CSV table of C-alpha atoms and ligand atoms in Angstrom, one decimal:
chain,number,residue,atom,x,y,z
L,558,MET,CA,-47.8,148.2,-4.9
L,559,ARG,CA,-45.1,147.6,-7.4
L,560,SER,CA,-43.9,144.5,-9.4
L,561,VAL,CA,-40.6,143.9,-11.2
L,562,ILE,CA,-41.2,142.0,-14.4
L,563,ASP,CA,-38.6,143.6,-16.6
L,564,ILE,CA,-35.3,145.1,-15.5
L,565,LEU,CA,-36.5,148.4,-17.1
L,566,ASP,CA,-39.2,148.6,-14.5
L,567,LEU,CA,-36.4,149.9,-12.3
L,568,THR,CA,-34.8,153.3,-13.1
L,569,VAL,CA,-31.0,153.7,-13.2
L,570,GLU,CA,-31.2,155.6,-9.9
L,571,GLU,CA,-33.2,152.7,-8.3
L,572,LEU,CA,-30.6,150.2,-9.6
L,573,ASP,CA,-27.8,152.3,-8.0
L,574,GLY,CA,-29.9,152.4,-4.8
L,575,LEU,CA,-30.2,148.6,-4.8
L,576,VAL,CA,-26.4,148.2,-5.3
L,577,LYS,CA,-25.9,150.5,-2.3
L,578,VAL,CA,-28.3,148.6,-0.1
L,579,ALA,CA,-26.7,145.3,-1.1
L,580,ASP,CA,-23.2,146.6,-0.3
L,581,ASP,CA,-24.5,147.7,3.1
L,582,ILE,CA,-26.1,144.3,3.7
L,583,ILE,CA,-22.7,142.7,3.0
L,584,GLU,CA,-21.0,145.0,5.5
L,585,ASN,CA,-23.7,145.0,8.2
L,586,PRO,CA,-25.9,141.9,7.9
L,587,ASN,CA,-27.1,142.1,11.5
L,588,LYS,CA,-28.8,145.5,10.7
L,589,TYR,CA,-31.1,143.6,8.3
L,590,SER,CA,-31.8,140.4,10.2
L,591,GLU,CA,-35.3,141.3,11.4
L,592,LYS,CA,-36.5,143.7,8.7
L,593,CYS,CA,-39.0,141.3,7.2
L,594,LYS,CA,-40.2,139.8,10.5
L,595,GLY,CA,-43.8,138.6,10.0
L,596,LYS,CA,-43.6,138.8,6.2
L,597,LYS,CA,-43.9,135.9,3.8
L,598,LEU,CA,-42.4,135.4,0.4
L,599,ALA,CA,-44.1,132.9,-2.0
L,600,THR,CA,-41.8,131.2,-4.5
L,601,LEU,CA,-43.9,129.9,-7.4
L,602,PHE,CA,-41.5,127.9,-9.6
L,603,PHE,CA,-43.1,126.2,-12.6
L,604,GLU,CA,-39.6,125.5,-14.0
L,605,PRO,CA,-36.4,124.0,-12.6
L,606,SER,CA,-34.1,126.2,-10.5
L,607,THR,CA,-31.3,125.9,-7.9
L,608,ARG,CA,-29.8,129.4,-7.5
L,609,THR,CA,-32.7,131.6,-8.2
L,610,ARG,CA,-35.2,129.9,-5.9
L,611,LEU,CA,-32.8,129.1,-3.1
L,612,SER,CA,-31.3,132.6,-3.1
L,613,PHE,CA,-34.8,134.1,-2.9
L,614,GLU,CA,-35.6,131.9,0.0
L,615,ALA,CA,-32.2,132.5,1.7
L,616,ALA,CA,-32.7,136.2,1.1
L,617,MET,CA,-36.1,136.2,2.9
L,618,TYR,CA,-34.8,134.1,5.8
L,619,GLU,CA,-31.8,136.4,6.3
L,620,LEU,CA,-34.3,139.3,6.5
L,621,GLY,CA,-36.1,137.5,9.3
L,622,GLY,CA,-39.1,136.6,7.1
L,623,ASN,CA,-40.7,133.3,6.1
L,624,VAL,CA,-41.1,131.4,2.8
L,625,LEU,CA,-43.8,129.2,1.3
L,626,GLY,CA,-44.3,127.9,-2.2
L,627,PHE,CA,-43.7,125.1,-4.7
L,628,SER,CA,-40.8,124.2,-6.9
L,629,GLU,CA,-42.5,122.3,-9.7
L,630,ALA,CA,-45.7,122.9,-11.6
L,631,GLN,CA,-46.7,119.3,-11.1
L,632,SER,CA,-47.1,119.8,-7.3
L,633,SER,CA,-49.4,122.9,-7.8
L,634,SER,CA,-52.9,123.2,-9.1
L,635,ALA,CA,-51.5,124.2,-12.4
L,636,ALA,CA,-51.4,120.4,-12.9
L,637,LYS,CA,-55.2,120.5,-12.6
L,638,GLY,CA,-55.5,123.2,-15.1
L,639,GLU,CA,-55.6,126.3,-12.9
L,640,SER,CA,-54.7,129.6,-14.7
L,641,VAL,CA,-51.7,131.8,-13.7
L,642,ALA,CA,-54.2,134.5,-12.9
L,643,ASP,CA,-56.1,132.4,-10.4
L,644,THR,CA,-52.9,131.1,-8.8
L,645,ALA,CA,-51.8,134.8,-8.4
L,646,LYS,CA,-55.1,135.8,-6.8
L,647,THR,CA,-54.9,132.7,-4.4
L,648,VAL,CA,-51.3,133.3,-3.3
L,649,SER,CA,-52.1,137.0,-2.6
L,650,CYS,CA,-54.3,135.7,0.3
L,651,TYR,CA,-51.4,133.9,1.9
L,652,ALA,CA,-48.2,135.8,1.2
L,653,ASP,CA,-46.8,139.4,1.0
L,654,ILE,CA,-44.7,139.1,-2.1
L,655,ILE,CA,-44.3,136.6,-5.0
L,656,ALA,CA,-41.2,135.4,-6.9
L,657,MET,CA,-42.4,133.5,-10.0
L,658,ARG,CA,-40.6,131.5,-12.6
L,659,HIS,CA,-42.6,130.1,-15.6
L,660,PRO,CA,-41.8,128.5,-19.0
L,661,LYS,CA,-44.2,130.8,-20.7
L,662,GLU,CA,-43.0,134.3,-21.7
L,663,GLY,CA,-45.3,136.9,-20.0
L,664,ALA,CA,-46.7,134.6,-17.2
L,665,PRO,CA,-45.3,136.7,-14.4
L,666,LEU,CA,-46.7,139.8,-16.0
L,667,VAL,CA,-50.2,138.2,-16.1
L,668,ALA,CA,-49.6,137.2,-12.4
L,669,SER,CA,-48.8,140.9,-11.6
L,670,TYR,CA,-52.1,142.0,-13.1
L,671,ASN,CA,-54.0,139.7,-11.0
L,672,ALA,CA,-52.1,139.7,-7.7
L,673,THR,CA,-52.7,142.2,-4.9
L,674,ILE,CA,-49.1,141.9,-3.8
L,675,PRO,CA,-45.8,142.6,-5.6
L,676,VAL,CA,-44.7,140.0,-8.2
L,677,ILE,CA,-41.0,139.5,-9.1
L,678,ASN,CA,-40.2,137.8,-12.4
L,679,ALA,CA,-37.7,135.0,-11.6
L,680,GLY,CA,-37.4,134.1,-15.3
L,681,ASP,CA,-40.1,133.8,-17.9
L,682,GLY,CA,-39.3,131.4,-20.8
L,683,GLY,CA,-36.7,132.7,-23.2
L,684,HIS,CA,-37.6,136.3,-22.4
L,685,ASN,CA,-36.3,138.0,-19.3
L,686,HIS,CA,-34.6,137.4,-16.0
L,687,PRO,CA,-34.3,140.7,-14.2
L,688,THR,CA,-33.1,139.4,-10.8
L,689,GLN,CA,-30.2,137.6,-12.4
L,690,THR,CA,-29.4,140.9,-13.9
L,691,LEU,CA,-29.4,142.4,-10.4
L,692,ALA,CA,-26.8,139.8,-9.4
L,693,ASP,CA,-24.8,140.5,-12.6
L,694,LEU,CA,-24.9,144.3,-11.9
L,695,LEU,CA,-23.6,144.0,-8.3
L,696,THR,CA,-20.8,141.7,-9.6
L,697,ILE,CA,-19.8,144.2,-12.3
L,698,HIS,CA,-19.9,147.0,-9.8
L,699,ARG,CA,-17.8,145.2,-7.2
L,700,GLU,CA,-15.3,144.0,-9.9
L,701,LYS,CA,-15.1,147.1,-12.0
L,702,GLY,CA,-16.3,149.9,-9.8
L,703,ARG,CA,-18.5,151.3,-12.6
L,704,PHE,CA,-21.2,150.5,-15.2
L,705,ASP,CA,-19.9,152.7,-18.0
L,706,ASN,CA,-17.1,152.5,-20.6
L,707,LEU,CA,-16.9,148.7,-20.7
L,708,THR,CA,-16.6,146.3,-23.6
L,709,VAL,CA,-18.9,143.4,-22.7
L,710,GLY,CA,-18.9,140.1,-24.7
L,711,PHE,CA,-21.9,137.9,-24.5
L,712,CYS,CA,-21.1,134.3,-25.7
L,713,GLY,CA,-23.3,131.3,-26.4
L,714,ASP,CA,-27.0,131.1,-26.7
L,715,LEU,CA,-28.0,134.7,-27.2
L,716,LYS,CA,-31.3,133.7,-28.7
L,717,PHE,CA,-32.9,131.9,-25.8
L,718,GLY,CA,-30.7,133.1,-23.0
L,719,ARG,CA,-33.1,135.3,-21.0
L,720,THR,CA,-30.3,136.5,-18.7
L,721,VAL,CA,-28.5,138.0,-21.7
L,722,HIS,CA,-31.7,139.8,-22.8
L,723,SER,CA,-32.2,141.4,-19.4
L,724,LEU,CA,-28.5,142.4,-18.9
L,725,ILE,CA,-28.3,144.0,-22.4
L,726,ASN,CA,-31.4,146.0,-21.5
L,727,ALA,CA,-29.9,147.1,-18.2
L,728,LEU,CA,-26.5,148.1,-19.7
L,729,SER,CA,-28.2,149.9,-22.6
L,730,ARG,CA,-28.8,152.8,-20.2
L,731,TYR,CA,-25.1,153.5,-19.4
L,732,SER,CA,-22.7,155.3,-21.6
L,733,GLY,CA,-19.7,154.0,-23.4
L,734,ILE,CA,-20.8,150.3,-23.4
L,735,LYS,CA,-19.6,148.3,-26.4
L,736,PHE,CA,-21.6,145.1,-26.9
L,737,VAL,CA,-19.8,142.1,-28.5
L,738,LEU,CA,-22.3,139.4,-29.4
L,739,ILE,CA,-20.6,136.0,-29.9
L,740,SER,CA,-22.8,133.1,-31.0
L,741,PRO,CA,-23.5,130.6,-33.8
L,742,ASP,CA,-25.7,132.0,-36.5
L,743,GLU,CA,-28.7,130.0,-35.2
L,744,LEU,CA,-28.4,131.4,-31.7
L,745,LYS,CA,-28.0,135.1,-32.5
L,746,LEU,CA,-29.6,137.8,-30.3
L,747,PRO,CA,-33.3,138.1,-31.3
L,748,SER,CA,-33.8,140.9,-33.9
L,749,TYR,CA,-36.4,142.6,-31.7
L,750,ILE,CA,-33.7,143.3,-29.1
L,751,LYS,CA,-31.2,144.4,-31.7
L,752,LYS,CA,-33.7,146.8,-33.2
L,753,GLU,CA,-35.5,148.0,-30.1
L,754,VAL,CA,-32.6,148.2,-27.7
L,755,LEU,CA,-29.3,148.4,-29.4
L,756,GLU,CA,-30.2,150.3,-32.6
L,757,LYS,CA,-32.9,152.5,-31.2
L,758,ASN,CA,-30.4,153.8,-28.6
L,759,ASN,CA,-27.5,154.0,-31.0
L,760,LEU,CA,-25.4,151.6,-29.1
L,761,GLU,CA,-22.2,150.2,-30.4
L,762,TYR,CA,-22.3,146.5,-31.1
L,763,VAL,CA,-20.6,143.8,-33.2
L,764,GLN,CA,-21.8,140.3,-34.0
L,765,THR,CA,-19.3,137.5,-34.5
L,766,THR,CA,-19.0,133.7,-34.4
L,767,ASN,CA,-15.3,133.9,-33.3
L,768,LEU,CA,-14.6,134.2,-29.5
L,769,GLU,CA,-10.8,134.1,-29.7
L,770,GLU,CA,-10.7,136.9,-32.2
L,771,VAL,CA,-12.5,139.4,-29.9
L,772,MET,CA,-11.1,138.1,-26.6
L,773,PRO,CA,-8.4,140.8,-26.3
L,774,GLN,CA,-10.9,143.6,-26.3
L,775,LEU,CA,-13.2,142.3,-23.6
L,776,ASP,CA,-13.5,143.8,-20.1
L,777,ILE,CA,-16.3,141.3,-19.3
L,778,LEU,CA,-17.0,137.9,-20.9
L,779,TYR,CA,-20.5,136.7,-20.1
L,780,MET,CA,-20.7,133.0,-21.0
L,781,THR,CA,-24.0,131.2,-21.3
L,782,ARG,CA,-25.4,127.7,-21.5
L,783,VAL,CA,-27.1,126.5,-24.7
L,784,GLN,CA,-30.7,126.4,-23.5
L,785,ARG,CA,-31.6,122.8,-24.4
L,786,GLU,CA,-35.2,123.1,-23.0
L,787,ARG,CA,-36.0,125.8,-25.5
L,788,PHE,CA,-35.0,124.0,-28.6
L,789,PHE,CA,-37.6,122.6,-31.0
L,790,ASN,CA,-35.5,119.5,-31.8
L,791,GLU,CA,-32.7,117.6,-30.1
L,792,GLU,CA,-30.6,117.4,-33.3
L,793,ASP,CA,-30.1,121.2,-33.4
L,794,TYR,CA,-29.2,121.2,-29.7
L,795,LEU,CA,-26.6,118.4,-30.2
L,796,ARG,CA,-25.1,120.3,-33.1
L,797,LEU,CA,-24.8,123.6,-31.3
L,798,LYS,CA,-24.2,122.6,-27.7
L,799,ASP,CA,-20.4,122.6,-27.9
L,800,SER,CA,-20.0,125.7,-30.0
L,801,TYR,CA,-18.0,127.5,-27.3
L,802,ILE,CA,-16.0,125.9,-24.6
L,803,LEU,CA,-13.9,128.3,-22.6
L,804,THR,CA,-10.5,126.8,-21.7
L,805,PRO,CA,-7.4,128.3,-20.2
L,806,GLU,CA,-5.7,128.3,-23.6
L,807,LYS,CA,-8.5,130.6,-25.0
L,808,LEU,CA,-7.7,133.1,-22.3
L,809,THR,CA,-4.1,133.6,-23.5
L,810,ASN,CA,-4.8,136.9,-25.1
L,811,ALA,CA,-7.4,138.1,-22.7
L,812,LYS,CA,-7.0,141.2,-20.5
L,813,LYS,CA,-5.4,140.6,-17.1
L,814,ASP,CA,-8.5,142.2,-15.5
L,815,LEU,CA,-11.1,140.4,-17.5
L,816,SER,CA,-14.2,139.4,-15.5
L,817,ILE,CA,-15.5,136.0,-16.6
L,818,MET,CA,-19.2,135.8,-15.7
L,819,HIS,CA,-21.9,133.1,-16.2
L,820,PRO,CA,-25.4,133.0,-14.7
L,821,LEU,CA,-25.0,129.2,-14.1
L,822,PRO,CA,-25.8,126.4,-14.3
L,823,ARG,CA,-22.8,125.5,-16.3
L,824,VAL,CA,-22.9,122.4,-18.5
L,825,ASN,CA,-19.5,122.3,-20.2
L,826,GLU,CA,-19.1,125.8,-21.6
L,827,ILE,CA,-16.5,126.8,-19.0
L,828,SER,CA,-13.7,124.3,-18.3
L,829,VAL,CA,-13.4,123.7,-14.5
L,830,ALA,CA,-9.7,124.5,-14.9
L,831,ILE,CA,-10.8,128.2,-15.1
L,832,ASP,CA,-12.5,128.1,-11.7
L,833,GLU,CA,-9.3,128.9,-9.8
L,834,ASP,CA,-8.4,131.8,-12.2
L,835,PRO,CA,-8.8,135.1,-10.3
L,836,ARG,CA,-10.8,136.4,-13.3
L,837,ALA,CA,-13.6,133.8,-12.7
L,838,CYS,CA,-16.6,135.6,-11.1
L,839,TYR,CA,-19.4,133.2,-11.6
L,840,PHE,CA,-19.5,131.9,-8.0
L,841,LYS,CA,-19.4,135.5,-6.7
L,842,GLN,CA,-22.5,136.1,-8.9
L,843,VAL,CA,-24.2,133.3,-7.1
L,844,LEU,CA,-23.6,135.0,-3.7
L,845,TYR,CA,-24.3,138.5,-4.8
L,846,GLY,CA,-27.6,137.4,-6.2
L,847,LYS,CA,-28.8,136.7,-2.7
L,848,TYR,CA,-27.9,140.2,-1.5
L,849,MET,CA,-29.5,141.9,-4.4
L,850,ARG,CA,-32.7,139.9,-3.9
L,851,MET,CA,-32.7,141.0,-0.2
L,852,ALA,CA,-32.4,144.6,-1.4
L,853,LEU,CA,-35.2,144.1,-3.9
L,854,ILE,CA,-37.6,142.5,-1.4
L,855,LEU,CA,-37.0,145.4,1.0
L,856,LYS,CA,-37.7,147.9,-1.7
L,857,LEU,CA,-40.9,146.3,-3.0
L,858,LEU,CA,-42.2,145.7,0.5
L,859,GLU,CA,-41.4,149.4,1.2
L,860,ILE,CA,-39.3,148.6,4.2
L,861,GLU,CA,-36.6,151.2,5.0
N,1147,LIG,C1,-30.3,131.1,-15.8
N,1147,LIG,C2,-31.8,131.0,-16.1
N,1147,LIG,O1,-32.6,130.3,-15.5
N,1147,LIG,O2,-32.2,131.6,-17.1
N,1147,LIG,N1,-30.1,130.5,-14.5
N,1147,LIG,C3,-30.2,131.2,-13.4
N,1147,LIG,O3,-31.3,131.7,-13.1
N,1147,LIG,N2,-29.1,131.6,-12.8
N,1147,LIG,C4,-29.4,130.6,-16.9
N,1147,LIG,C5,-29.6,129.2,-17.4
N,1147,LIG,O4,-30.5,128.5,-17.0
N,1147,LIG,O5,-28.8,128.9,-18.3
């Protein structure tokens, strides 16, 4: 029984395997439509979500399985003071696999220690979000055809943005990746990730506050939302929220084959005028997330 709490829980070979399965699901959806017949996915969401929860649920339905769960802590026994450990033991009696999102870093890990079924981390606080990374990786693979020799810009809230943390971890295992970290000083990538991932693996990276200056180098621009819910005070949020707003003018010097990514939800950091630009990939990410979650559910349930 295996859980996925961190993207590094999956080897590079396993990631390649998931991409292959997702590509095959896209080509031959009918082949997969009964694979999870009789199986149940529990979605335990203690924090808001649109894409992650609904794509997990759509994934399970498209595999012929069923879904149960809750979408807010207030409607679960957490509101009565139940621990994550007890919730995980309980849900193990009713479902075959869990997808859990929680505002506390490490909660899905605790769940995995106590569950008797696989647990997937669907986002834990400002820490990690491995299944968004699966969506991001399939997008990169389908857009660029490779995971190596890419200059990848991460822009916005690199401090609290858990999707950034997981994607940097994932890309750290490929060669020739150059990381360009674009953020205000207050929202820089946490030093534990800089030290333990970038520096430890001798990866090339630069930090800057200026998006336009680095734009011409980028193969991928990964925009992020300033994570209001993780701020300690509203004033800081208000001061930083509009640090980067991507507009068509700012793309003047960008590569013709740049891929513009964003895990969504978008607030205002990408102008809607960019949505029609062929370089905009963020709604493809939404769709690809469902296929990668299908591939992951099959893997963790050990279904061929
Ligand atoms: C992200 C998240 O929840 O971390 N959303 C998502 O799952 N696609 C990004 C965000 O909320 O800004």
